[in-house]
Short mmCIF file of C-alpha atoms in Angstrom, two decimals:
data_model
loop_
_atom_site.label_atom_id
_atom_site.label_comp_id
_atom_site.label_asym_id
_atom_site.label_seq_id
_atom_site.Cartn_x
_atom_site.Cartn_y
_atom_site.Cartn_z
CA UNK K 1 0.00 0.00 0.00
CA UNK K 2 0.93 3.63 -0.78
CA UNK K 3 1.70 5.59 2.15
CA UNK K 4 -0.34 8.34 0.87
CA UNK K 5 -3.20 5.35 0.86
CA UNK K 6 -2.44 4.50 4.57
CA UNK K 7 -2.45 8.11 5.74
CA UNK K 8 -5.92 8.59 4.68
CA UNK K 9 -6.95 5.72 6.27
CA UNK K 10 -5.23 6.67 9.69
CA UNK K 11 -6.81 9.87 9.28
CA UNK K 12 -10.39 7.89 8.75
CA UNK K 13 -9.52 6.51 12.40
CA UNK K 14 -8.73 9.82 13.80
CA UNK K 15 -9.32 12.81 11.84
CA UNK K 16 -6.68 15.19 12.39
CA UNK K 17 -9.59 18.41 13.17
CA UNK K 18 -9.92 16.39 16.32
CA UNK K 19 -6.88 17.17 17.90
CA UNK K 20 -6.36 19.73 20.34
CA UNK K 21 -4.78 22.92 19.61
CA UNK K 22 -1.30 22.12 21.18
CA UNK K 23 -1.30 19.58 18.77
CA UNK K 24 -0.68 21.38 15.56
CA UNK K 25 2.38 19.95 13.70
CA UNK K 26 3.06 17.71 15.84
CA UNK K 27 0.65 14.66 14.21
CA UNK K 28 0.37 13.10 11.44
CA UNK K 29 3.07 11.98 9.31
CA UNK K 30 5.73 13.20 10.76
CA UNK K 31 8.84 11.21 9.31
CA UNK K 32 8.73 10.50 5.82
CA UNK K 33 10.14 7.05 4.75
CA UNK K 34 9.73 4.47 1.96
CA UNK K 35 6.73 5.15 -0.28
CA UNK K 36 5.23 1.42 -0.60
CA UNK K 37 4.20 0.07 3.14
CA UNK K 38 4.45 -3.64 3.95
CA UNK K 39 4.72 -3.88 7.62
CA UNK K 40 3.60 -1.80 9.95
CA UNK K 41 4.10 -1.81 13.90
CA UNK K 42 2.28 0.53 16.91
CA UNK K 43 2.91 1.76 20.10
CA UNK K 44 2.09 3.79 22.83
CA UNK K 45 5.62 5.68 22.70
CA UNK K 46 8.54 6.36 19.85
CA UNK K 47 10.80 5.07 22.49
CA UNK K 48 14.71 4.21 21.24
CA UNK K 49 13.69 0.23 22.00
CA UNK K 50 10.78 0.32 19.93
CA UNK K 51 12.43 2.69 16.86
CA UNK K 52 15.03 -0.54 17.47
CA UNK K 53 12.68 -3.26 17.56
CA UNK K 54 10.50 -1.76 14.65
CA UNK K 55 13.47 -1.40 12.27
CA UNK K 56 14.32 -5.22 13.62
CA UNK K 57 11.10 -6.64 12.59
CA UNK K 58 11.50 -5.07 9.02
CA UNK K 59 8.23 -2.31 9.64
CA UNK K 60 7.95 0.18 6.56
CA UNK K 61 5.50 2.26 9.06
CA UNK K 62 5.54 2.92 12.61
CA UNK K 63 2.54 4.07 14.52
CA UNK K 64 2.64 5.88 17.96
CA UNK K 65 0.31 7.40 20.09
CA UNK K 66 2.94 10.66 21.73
CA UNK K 67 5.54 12.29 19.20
CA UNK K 68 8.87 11.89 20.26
CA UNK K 69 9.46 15.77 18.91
CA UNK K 70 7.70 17.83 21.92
CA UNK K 71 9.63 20.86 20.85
CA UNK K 72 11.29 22.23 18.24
CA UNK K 73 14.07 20.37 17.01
CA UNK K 74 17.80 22.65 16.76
CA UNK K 75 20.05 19.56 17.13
CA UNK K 76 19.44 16.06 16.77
CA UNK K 77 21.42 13.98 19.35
CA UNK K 78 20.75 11.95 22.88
CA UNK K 79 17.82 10.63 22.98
CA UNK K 80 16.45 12.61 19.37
CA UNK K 81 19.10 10.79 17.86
CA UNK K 82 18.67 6.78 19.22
CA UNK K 83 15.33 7.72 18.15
CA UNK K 84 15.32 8.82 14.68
CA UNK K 85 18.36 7.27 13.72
CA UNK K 86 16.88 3.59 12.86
CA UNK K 87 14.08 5.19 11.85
CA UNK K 88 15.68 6.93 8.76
CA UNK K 89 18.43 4.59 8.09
CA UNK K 90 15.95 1.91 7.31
CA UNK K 91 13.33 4.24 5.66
CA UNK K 92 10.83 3.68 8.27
CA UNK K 93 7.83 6.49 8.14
CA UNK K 94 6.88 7.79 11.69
CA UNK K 95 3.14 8.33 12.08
CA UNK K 96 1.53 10.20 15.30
CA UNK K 97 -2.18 10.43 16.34
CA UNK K 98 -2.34 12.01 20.06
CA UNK K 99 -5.26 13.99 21.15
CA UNK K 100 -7.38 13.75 17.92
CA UNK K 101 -7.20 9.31 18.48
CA UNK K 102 -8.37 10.32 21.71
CA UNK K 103 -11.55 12.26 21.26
CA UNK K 104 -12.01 10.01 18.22
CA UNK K 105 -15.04 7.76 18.05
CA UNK K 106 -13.65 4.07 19.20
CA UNK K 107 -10.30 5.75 19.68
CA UNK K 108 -8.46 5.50 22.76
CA UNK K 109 -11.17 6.54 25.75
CA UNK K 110 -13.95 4.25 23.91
CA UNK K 111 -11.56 1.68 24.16
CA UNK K 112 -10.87 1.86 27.64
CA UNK K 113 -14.42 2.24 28.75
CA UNK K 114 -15.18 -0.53 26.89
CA UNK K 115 -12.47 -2.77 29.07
CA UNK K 116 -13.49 -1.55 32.19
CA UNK K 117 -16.87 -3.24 31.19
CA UNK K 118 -18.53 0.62 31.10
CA UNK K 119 -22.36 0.47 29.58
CA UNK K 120 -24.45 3.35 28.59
CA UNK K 121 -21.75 5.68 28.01
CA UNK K 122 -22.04 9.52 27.47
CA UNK K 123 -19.20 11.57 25.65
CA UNK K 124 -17.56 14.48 28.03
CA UNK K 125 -15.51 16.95 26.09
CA UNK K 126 -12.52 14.72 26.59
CA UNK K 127 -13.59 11.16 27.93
CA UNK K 128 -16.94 9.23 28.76
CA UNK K 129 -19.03 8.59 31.53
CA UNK K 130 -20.92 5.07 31.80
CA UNK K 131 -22.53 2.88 34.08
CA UNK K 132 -19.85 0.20 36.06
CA UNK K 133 -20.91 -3.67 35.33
CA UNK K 134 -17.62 -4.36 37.26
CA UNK K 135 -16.11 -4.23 40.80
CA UNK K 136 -13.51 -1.75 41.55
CA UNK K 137 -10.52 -4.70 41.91
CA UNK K 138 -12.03 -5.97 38.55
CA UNK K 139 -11.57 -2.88 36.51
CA UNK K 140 -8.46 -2.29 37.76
CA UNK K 141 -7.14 -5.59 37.10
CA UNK K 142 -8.44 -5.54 33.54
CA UNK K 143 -5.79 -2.48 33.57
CA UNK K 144 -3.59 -4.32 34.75
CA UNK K 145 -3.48 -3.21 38.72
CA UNK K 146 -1.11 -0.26 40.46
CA UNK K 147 -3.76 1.47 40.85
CA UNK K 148 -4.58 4.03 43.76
CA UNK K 149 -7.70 5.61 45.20
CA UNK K 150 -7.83 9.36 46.52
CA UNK K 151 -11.45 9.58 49.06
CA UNK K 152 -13.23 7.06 49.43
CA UNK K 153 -12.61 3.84 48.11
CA UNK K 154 -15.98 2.55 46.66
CA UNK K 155 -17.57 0.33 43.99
CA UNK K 156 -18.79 3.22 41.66
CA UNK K 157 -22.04 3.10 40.17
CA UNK K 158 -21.23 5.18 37.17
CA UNK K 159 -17.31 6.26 36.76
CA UNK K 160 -15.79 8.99 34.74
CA UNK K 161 -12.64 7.76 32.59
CA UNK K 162 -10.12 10.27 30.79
CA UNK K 163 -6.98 7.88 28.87
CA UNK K 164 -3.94 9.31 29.57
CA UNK K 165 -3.40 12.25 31.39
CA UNK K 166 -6.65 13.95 32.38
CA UNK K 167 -7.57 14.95 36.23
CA UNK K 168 -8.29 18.33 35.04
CA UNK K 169 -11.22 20.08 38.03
CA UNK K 170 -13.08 21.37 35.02
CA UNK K 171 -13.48 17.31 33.64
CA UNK K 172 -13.97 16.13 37.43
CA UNK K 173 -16.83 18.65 37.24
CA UNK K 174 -18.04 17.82 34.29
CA UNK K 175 -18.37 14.33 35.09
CA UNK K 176 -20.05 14.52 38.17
CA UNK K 177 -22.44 16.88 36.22
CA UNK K 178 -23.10 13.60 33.90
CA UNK K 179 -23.59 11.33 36.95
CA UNK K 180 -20.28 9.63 37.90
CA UNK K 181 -19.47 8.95 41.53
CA UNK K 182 -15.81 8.53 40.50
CA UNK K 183 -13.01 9.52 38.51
CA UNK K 184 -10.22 7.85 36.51
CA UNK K 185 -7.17 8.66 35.20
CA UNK K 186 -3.39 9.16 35.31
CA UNK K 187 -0.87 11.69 36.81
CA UNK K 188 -3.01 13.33 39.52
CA UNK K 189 -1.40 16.28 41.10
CA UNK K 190 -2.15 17.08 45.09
CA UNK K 191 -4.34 19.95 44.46
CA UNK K 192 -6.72 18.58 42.47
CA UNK K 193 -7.10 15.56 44.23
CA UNK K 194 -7.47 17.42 47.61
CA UNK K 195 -10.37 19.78 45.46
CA UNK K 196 -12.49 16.83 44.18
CA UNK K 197 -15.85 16.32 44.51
CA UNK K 198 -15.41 12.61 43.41
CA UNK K 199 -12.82 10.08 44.65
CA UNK K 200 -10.46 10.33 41.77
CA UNK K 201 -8.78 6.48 40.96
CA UNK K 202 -5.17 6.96 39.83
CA UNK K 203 -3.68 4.43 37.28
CA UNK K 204 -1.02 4.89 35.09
CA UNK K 205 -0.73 6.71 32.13
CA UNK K 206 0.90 4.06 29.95
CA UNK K 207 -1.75 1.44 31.37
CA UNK K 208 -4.89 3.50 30.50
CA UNK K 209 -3.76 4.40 26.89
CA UNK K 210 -1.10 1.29 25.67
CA UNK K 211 -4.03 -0.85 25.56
CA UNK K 212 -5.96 1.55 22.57
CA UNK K 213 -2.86 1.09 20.46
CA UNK K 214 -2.36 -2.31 21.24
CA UNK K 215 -6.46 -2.70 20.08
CA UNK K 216 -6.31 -0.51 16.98
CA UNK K 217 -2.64 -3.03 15.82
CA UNK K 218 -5.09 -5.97 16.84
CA UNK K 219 -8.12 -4.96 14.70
CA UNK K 220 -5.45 -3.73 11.88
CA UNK K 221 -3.29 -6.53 11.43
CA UNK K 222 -0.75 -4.68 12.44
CA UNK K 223 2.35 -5.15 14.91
CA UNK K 224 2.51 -4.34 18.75
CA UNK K 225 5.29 -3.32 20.02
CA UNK K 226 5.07 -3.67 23.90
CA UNK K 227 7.72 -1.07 25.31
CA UNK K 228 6.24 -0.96 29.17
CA UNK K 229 7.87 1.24 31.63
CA UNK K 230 9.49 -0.13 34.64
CA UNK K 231 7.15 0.72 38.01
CA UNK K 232 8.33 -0.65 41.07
CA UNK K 233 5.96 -0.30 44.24
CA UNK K 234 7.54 -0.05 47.63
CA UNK K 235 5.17 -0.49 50.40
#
């Protein structure tokens, strides 16, 4: 396939208007390679293992949730370099969707409703809301645990989910407006958690948004490349 041809079908998945504004330029196609794609591999991260491993298993196209080029780029070497360097050496195109997969429609929060077992789901601006059909321990061992609780620690009736990183008070609000008795998602800072009307459930933001990619290279055909950071919990 033409990687003009798989670029317009990425962009079926998660149309690029979606993203948010801090977005611009930095999704889409933003390595050119080799025109004619064969293989292609996913993850969550353009991490130097999985530019590696991607280059190792022969991929023409590599798909990633979080550019590895945050800012912009006046010398390419460190971690830029172990990075790009396999990439263009073995003509491998570098393809980002961020926030646009993630306000897409059965993008990356759809996704991770639906494994937490969530029914009768209602959009937020970023996120859903939807009814639990599961215990607490069972959704958060379908996400595969290290998860923590701040208030009360409760079976939630209907829970707010936000992949990634997204304990923002104005989406806490907003979810409580739509019902939920709880909030999840990743990198909660002390303020906000101490300002909650909700308990908010901290996980982990590779573990609420690895599993989207890992579900779109399932339903694709494509490869997943597992690249899971190390987490070590000291009681």
């Amino acid at each position: 396939m033409h990687i003009a041809d798989i670029v317009a079908h990425l962009e079926e998945i998660a149309p690029p208007e979606l993203a948010e504004e801090f977005d611009e330029g930095r999704i889409g196609l933003i390595v050119e390679g080799r025109e004619e794609v064969g293989t292609v591999c996913c993850a969550l991260d353009a991490t130097p293992a999985v530019a590696d491993a991607a280059a190792a298993r022969g991929a023409d196209l590599l798909v990633v949730h979080h550019t590895p080029l945050w800012t912009p780029v006046t010398a390419v070497r460190g971690r830029d370099a172990q990075v790009l360097a396999p990439l263009l050496s073995h003509g491998i195109n570098l393809y980002v969707m961020h926030t646009n997969f993630d306000h897409a429609s059965g993008g990356v929060n759809d996704i991770l409703a639906a494994r937490l077992g969530l029914e009768d789901t209602r959009p937020m601006s970023l996120g859903v809301v939807g009814r639990c059909t599961l215990s607490l321990t069972e959704m958060a061992a379908r996400i595969g645990g290290n998860v923590r609780v701040w208030g009360e620690a409760h079976d939630p009736e209907y829970l707010g989910v936000v992949g990634g990183s997204g304990f923002d008070p104005a989406l806490i609000e907003e979810a409580a407006a739509l019902g939920a008795d709880a909030f999840l998602s990743a990198e909660l800072k002390h303020h906000v958690a101490r300002a909650s009307p909700l308990p908010c459930i901290e996980s982990t933001h590779y573990a609420l948004e690895a599993l989207a990619i890992e579900t779109l290279a399932l339903r694709e055909g494509w490869d997943y490349l597992a690249d899971t950071p190390r987490l070590t919990t000291i009681p």
